[in-house]
CSV table of C-alpha atoms in Angstrom, one decimal:
chain,number,residue,atom,x,y,z
E,1481,UNK,CA,144.0,224.8,28.3
E,1482,UNK,CA,146.1,222.3,26.3
E,1483,UNK,CA,144.2,222.3,22.9
E,1484,UNK,CA,146.4,219.5,21.5
E,1485,UNK,CA,145.5,217.2,24.3
E,1486,UNK,CA,141.8,218.3,24.1
E,1487,UNK,CA,141.8,217.3,20.4
E,1488,UNK,CA,143.3,213.9,21.2
E,1489,UNK,CA,140.8,213.4,24.1
E,1490,UNK,CA,137.9,214.4,21.8
E,1491,UNK,CA,139.0,211.8,19.2
E,1492,UNK,CA,139.0,209.0,21.8
E,1493,UNK,CA,135.8,210.2,23.4
E,1494,UNK,CA,134.1,210.3,20.0
E,1495,UNK,CA,135.3,206.8,19.2
E,1496,UNK,CA,133.8,205.6,22.5
E,1497,UNK,CA,130.5,207.4,21.8
E,1498,UNK,CA,130.2,205.8,18.3
E,1499,UNK,CA,131.0,202.3,19.6
E,1500,UNK,CA,128.5,202.8,22.4
E,1501,UNK,CA,125.7,203.9,20.0
E,1502,UNK,CA,126.5,201.0,17.6
E,1503,UNK,CA,126.5,198.4,20.3
E,1504,UNK,CA,123.4,199.7,22.1
E,1505,UNK,CA,121.5,200.0,18.8
E,1506,UNK,CA,122.2,196.5,17.6
E,1507,UNK,CA,121.8,195.0,21.1
E,1508,UNK,CA,118.4,196.8,21.4
E,1509,UNK,CA,117.2,195.4,18.1
E,1510,UNK,CA,118.2,191.9,19.1
E,1511,UNK,CA,116.8,192.1,22.6
E,1512,UNK,CA,113.3,193.7,22.9
E,1513,UNK,CA,113.5,193.8,26.8
E,1514,UNK,CA,116.8,195.8,26.5
E,1515,UNK,CA,115.1,198.2,24.0
E,1516,UNK,CA,112.1,198.6,26.4
E,1517,UNK,CA,114.5,199.2,29.3
E,1518,UNK,CA,116.3,201.9,27.2
E,1519,UNK,CA,112.9,203.5,26.4
E,1520,UNK,CA,112.1,203.5,30.1
E,1521,UNK,CA,114.7,206.2,30.8
E,1522,UNK,CA,113.3,209.0,28.7
E,1523,UNK,CA,110.1,207.6,27.2
E,1524,UNK,CA,111.8,206.8,23.8
E,1525,UNK,CA,114.7,204.5,23.0
E,1526,UNK,CA,116.2,207.0,20.5
E,1527,UNK,CA,116.1,209.8,23.1
E,1528,UNK,CA,117.9,207.6,25.6
E,1529,UNK,CA,120.5,206.7,23.0
E,1530,UNK,CA,120.9,210.5,22.2
E,1531,UNK,CA,121.4,211.3,25.9
E,1532,UNK,CA,123.7,208.3,26.3
E,1533,UNK,CA,125.9,209.4,23.3
E,1534,UNK,CA,126.3,212.9,24.8
E,1535,UNK,CA,127.1,211.6,28.3
E,1536,UNK,CA,129.7,209.1,26.9
E,1537,UNK,CA,131.3,211.8,24.7
E,1538,UNK,CA,131.5,214.6,27.2
E,1539,UNK,CA,132.5,212.5,30.2
E,1540,UNK,CA,135.0,210.7,28.0
E,1541,UNK,CA,136.4,214.1,26.8
E,1542,UNK,CA,136.8,215.2,30.4
E,1543,UNK,CA,138.3,211.9,31.6
E,1544,UNK,CA,140.8,211.6,28.8
E,1545,UNK,CA,141.8,215.2,29.1
E,1546,UNK,CA,142.5,214.8,32.9
E,1547,UNK,CA,144.3,211.5,32.6
E,1548,UNK,CA,148.1,211.8,32.4
E,1549,UNK,CA,149.1,211.2,28.8
E,1550,UNK,CA,152.2,212.1,26.9
E,1551,UNK,CA,151.1,213.6,23.5
E,1552,UNK,CA,153.7,212.9,20.9
E,1553,UNK,CA,153.9,214.4,17.4
E,1554,UNK,CA,151.8,211.6,15.9
E,1555,UNK,CA,149.4,211.0,18.8
E,1556,UNK,CA,146.6,213.3,17.7
E,1557,UNK,CA,146.8,212.3,14.1
E,1558,UNK,CA,146.6,208.6,15.0
E,1559,UNK,CA,143.6,209.4,17.2
E,1560,UNK,CA,141.9,211.1,14.2
E,1561,UNK,CA,142.7,208.3,11.8
E,1562,UNK,CA,141.3,205.8,14.3
E,1563,UNK,CA,138.2,208.0,14.7
E,1564,UNK,CA,137.7,208.1,10.9
E,1565,UNK,CA,138.0,204.3,10.6
E,1566,UNK,CA,135.6,203.8,13.5
E,1567,UNK,CA,133.1,206.2,11.9
E,1568,UNK,CA,133.2,204.4,8.6
E,1569,UNK,CA,133.0,200.9,10.2
E,1570,UNK,CA,130.3,202.0,12.6
E,1571,UNK,CA,128.1,203.5,9.9
E,1572,UNK,CA,128.5,200.5,7.7
E,1573,UNK,CA,127.8,198.1,10.5
E,1574,UNK,CA,124.6,199.9,11.5
E,1575,UNK,CA,123.4,200.1,7.9
E,1576,UNK,CA,124.2,196.5,7.1
E,1577,UNK,CA,122.7,195.3,10.4
E,1578,UNK,CA,119.3,196.9,9.5
E,1579,UNK,CA,119.5,195.5,5.9
E,1580,UNK,CA,120.1,192.0,7.5
E,1581,UNK,CA,117.4,192.6,10.1
E,1582,UNK,CA,114.9,193.6,7.4
E,1583,UNK,CA,115.7,190.6,5.2
E,1584,UNK,CA,115.6,187.8,7.9
A,362,UNK,CA,105.5,232.6,23.9
A,363,UNK,CA,102.9,229.8,23.5
A,364,UNK,CA,102.3,231.0,19.9
A,365,UNK,CA,106.0,230.7,19.0
A,366,UNK,CA,106.1,227.2,20.5
A,367,UNK,CA,103.0,226.2,18.6
A,368,UNK,CA,104.5,227.5,15.4
A,369,UNK,CA,107.9,225.8,15.9
A,370,UNK,CA,106.2,222.5,16.7
A,371,UNK,CA,103.9,222.7,13.6
A,372,UNK,CA,104.9,219.5,11.7
A,373,UNK,CA,105.9,221.1,8.3
A,374,UNK,CA,107.9,223.8,10.2
A,375,UNK,CA,109.7,221.1,12.3
A,376,UNK,CA,110.7,219.3,9.1
A,377,UNK,CA,111.8,222.5,7.4
A,378,UNK,CA,113.9,223.5,10.4
A,379,UNK,CA,115.4,220.0,10.7
A,380,UNK,CA,116.3,220.0,7.0
A,381,UNK,CA,117.3,223.7,6.9
A,382,UNK,CA,119.7,223.4,9.8
A,383,UNK,CA,121.2,220.2,8.4
A,384,UNK,CA,121.9,222.0,5.2
A,385,UNK,CA,123.6,224.8,7.2
A,386,UNK,CA,125.7,222.2,9.0
A,387,UNK,CA,126.7,220.4,5.7
A,388,UNK,CA,127.5,223.7,4.0
A,389,UNK,CA,129.6,225.0,6.9
A,390,UNK,CA,131.7,221.8,7.0
A,391,UNK,CA,132.1,222.0,3.2
A,392,UNK,CA,133.3,225.6,3.7
A,393,UNK,CA,135.7,224.3,6.5
A,394,UNK,CA,136.9,221.7,4.0
A,395,UNK,CA,137.5,224.3,1.3
A,396,UNK,CA,139.5,226.4,3.7
A,397,UNK,CA,141.8,223.4,4.5
A,398,UNK,CA,142.1,222.3,0.9
A,399,UNK,CA,143.1,225.9,-0.1
A,400,UNK,CA,145.6,226.0,2.8
A,401,UNK,CA,143.8,229.1,4.2
A,402,UNK,CA,145.7,231.2,6.8
A,403,UNK,CA,142.5,232.8,7.9
A,404,UNK,CA,141.8,231.0,11.1
A,405,UNK,CA,138.9,233.3,12.1
A,406,UNK,CA,137.0,232.0,9.0
A,407,UNK,CA,137.9,228.4,9.8
A,408,UNK,CA,136.7,228.8,13.4
A,409,UNK,CA,133.4,230.4,12.3
A,410,UNK,CA,132.8,227.6,9.8
A,411,UNK,CA,133.2,225.0,12.5
A,412,UNK,CA,131.0,226.9,15.0
A,413,UNK,CA,128.2,227.3,12.4
A,414,UNK,CA,128.6,223.7,11.4
A,415,UNK,CA,128.2,222.4,15.0
A,416,UNK,CA,125.3,224.8,15.7
A,417,UNK,CA,123.6,223.7,12.4
A,418,UNK,CA,123.8,220.0,13.2
A,419,UNK,CA,122.9,220.5,16.9
A,420,UNK,CA,119.7,222.4,15.9
A,421,UNK,CA,118.9,219.9,13.2
A,422,UNK,CA,119.2,217.2,15.8
A,423,UNK,CA,116.9,219.1,18.2
A,424,UNK,CA,114.1,219.8,15.7
A,425,UNK,CA,114.4,216.5,13.9
A,426,UNK,CA,114.5,214.6,17.2
A,427,UNK,CA,111.3,216.4,18.5
A,428,UNK,CA,109.5,215.6,15.2
A,429,UNK,CA,110.7,212.0,15.3
A,430,UNK,CA,109.8,211.3,18.9
A,431,UNK,CA,106.4,213.1,18.9
A,432,UNK,CA,105.1,212.7,15.4
A,433,UNK,CA,107.0,210.2,13.2
A,434,UNK,CA,106.2,207.0,15.1
A,435,UNK,CA,102.4,207.5,15.1
A,436,UNK,CA,101.8,209.4,11.9
A,437,UNK,CA,104.5,208.5,9.3
A,438,UNK,CA,105.8,205.0,10.2
A,439,UNK,CA,102.4,203.3,9.9
A,440,UNK,CA,101.9,204.9,6.4
A,441,UNK,CA,105.3,203.6,5.2
A,442,UNK,CA,104.6,200.1,6.5
A,443,UNK,CA,101.3,200.0,4.6
A,444,UNK,CA,103.0,201.1,1.4
A,445,UNK,CA,105.2,199.2,-1.1
A,446,UNK,CA,108.5,200.2,0.4
A,447,UNK,CA,108.4,199.2,4.1
A,448,UNK,CA,112.3,199.0,3.9
A,449,UNK,CA,112.3,202.8,3.8
A,450,UNK,CA,111.6,202.7,7.5
A,451,UNK,CA,113.2,199.4,8.4
A,452,UNK,CA,116.5,200.2,6.7
A,453,UNK,CA,116.7,203.9,5.7
A,454,UNK,CA,115.1,205.4,8.8
A,455,UNK,CA,116.7,203.1,11.3
A,456,UNK,CA,120.1,203.7,9.8
A,457,UNK,CA,119.5,207.4,9.5
A,458,UNK,CA,118.3,208.0,13.1
A,459,UNK,CA,121.3,206.1,14.6
A,460,UNK,CA,124.1,207.3,12.2
A,461,UNK,CA,122.9,210.8,12.9
A,462,UNK,CA,124.0,210.3,16.5
A,463,UNK,CA,127.7,210.0,15.4
A,464,UNK,CA,127.6,213.5,13.9
A,465,UNK,CA,127.8,215.7,17.1
A,466,UNK,CA,130.9,214.0,18.6
A,467,UNK,CA,132.6,214.2,15.2
A,468,UNK,CA,131.6,217.8,14.6
A,469,UNK,CA,132.8,218.9,18.1
A,470,UNK,CA,136.1,217.2,17.4
A,471,UNK,CA,136.4,219.2,14.2
A,472,UNK,CA,135.6,222.4,16.1
A,473,UNK,CA,138.3,221.7,18.7
A,474,UNK,CA,140.8,221.1,15.8
A,475,UNK,CA,139.8,224.5,14.3
A,476,UNK,CA,140.6,226.2,17.6
A,477,UNK,CA,144.1,224.7,17.9
A,478,UNK,CA,147.0,227.1,17.6
A,479,UNK,CA,148.2,227.2,14.0
A,480,UNK,CA,151.8,226.2,15.0
A,481,UNK,CA,150.5,223.2,17.1
A,482,UNK,CA,148.2,222.2,14.3
A,483,UNK,CA,151.1,222.2,11.7
A,484,UNK,CA,153.6,220.6,14.1
A,485,UNK,CA,151.2,217.7,14.7
A,486,UNK,CA,150.8,217.3,11.0
A,487,UNK,CA,147.0,217.4,11.3
A,488,UNK,CA,145.9,219.0,8.0
A,489,UNK,CA,145.2,215.8,5.9
A,490,UNK,CA,143.5,213.9,8.8
A,491,UNK,CA,141.4,216.9,9.5
A,492,UNK,CA,140.4,217.3,5.9
A,493,UNK,CA,139.3,213.6,5.8
A,494,UNK,CA,137.4,214.1,9.1
A,495,UNK,CA,135.6,217.3,7.9
A,496,UNK,CA,134.8,215.7,4.5
A,497,UNK,CA,133.4,212.6,6.2
A,498,UNK,CA,131.1,214.8,8.4
A,499,UNK,CA,129.8,216.6,5.3
A,500,UNK,CA,129.4,213.2,3.4
A,501,UNK,CA,127.5,211.6,6.4
A,502,UNK,CA,125.3,214.7,6.4
A,503,UNK,CA,124.5,214.3,2.7
A,504,UNK,CA,124.0,210.5,3.0
A,505,UNK,CA,121.6,211.1,5.9
A,506,UNK,CA,119.8,213.7,3.8
A,507,UNK,CA,119.5,211.1,0.9
A,508,UNK,CA,117.9,208.7,3.4
A,509,UNK,CA,115.5,211.4,4.5
A,510,UNK,CA,114.4,211.8,0.9
A,511,UNK,CA,113.8,208.1,0.6
A,512,UNK,CA,111.7,208.1,3.8
A,513,UNK,CA,109.7,211.1,2.7
A,514,UNK,CA,109.1,209.7,-0.8
A,515,UNK,CA,107.9,206.4,0.7
A,516,UNK,CA,105.5,208.2,3.0
A,517,UNK,CA,104.1,210.5,0.2
A,518,UNK,CA,103.9,208.1,-2.7
A,519,UNK,CA,103.8,204.7,-1.1
């Protein structure tokens, strides 16, 4: 197993999972029918988001690992930096969205 | 068997397990961070820290998720909304339950980095970025814990 490529694939898959959770969460709050549709899968919208996050992450990990990609000396580090920035931005976006949603 | 399930799903036990395993996850990632800061050559220790961290957060997710889905919505949320701090649910709980979902992909990524060969890890110049990632995981865990305290305080004291 190429662990360097696995680390790169995990960074990109985690970025996709975080963006998916963020988009689905905000979209669900703005669209009650979408939130109800999400809840319909497992009986609870949060459970559906949990399952979705795992599917996006682990499928993404497998797909990016199997796709041909030349891993240069800075590829993994750039992936990690992008992941860190996405996490900070995603956390802030979710928090500020709920502050805004509560105030309006 | 039924007795064990009843005990594990008893509300105070669920909360205790959720919090306890989250503390295990946070502490393990702080341990991992310390190994990186100290430029530790002991890769076995780093790997164990990452395994314990991922296991801690995964179990915290499992027990906390069960409590949230089965009990929180019908027992705790209405109490918070009737109190003086409804924002504790509307902002703190909503942010907590969703930001928590970021943790497992981040923690598994940190685990994969811990299992990279030492030479490959150094050749790719990953120490600083991994330190920031691991520190961020511990920080998110602590921030989520602080939100949990706000939610709990709002439910207990209105």
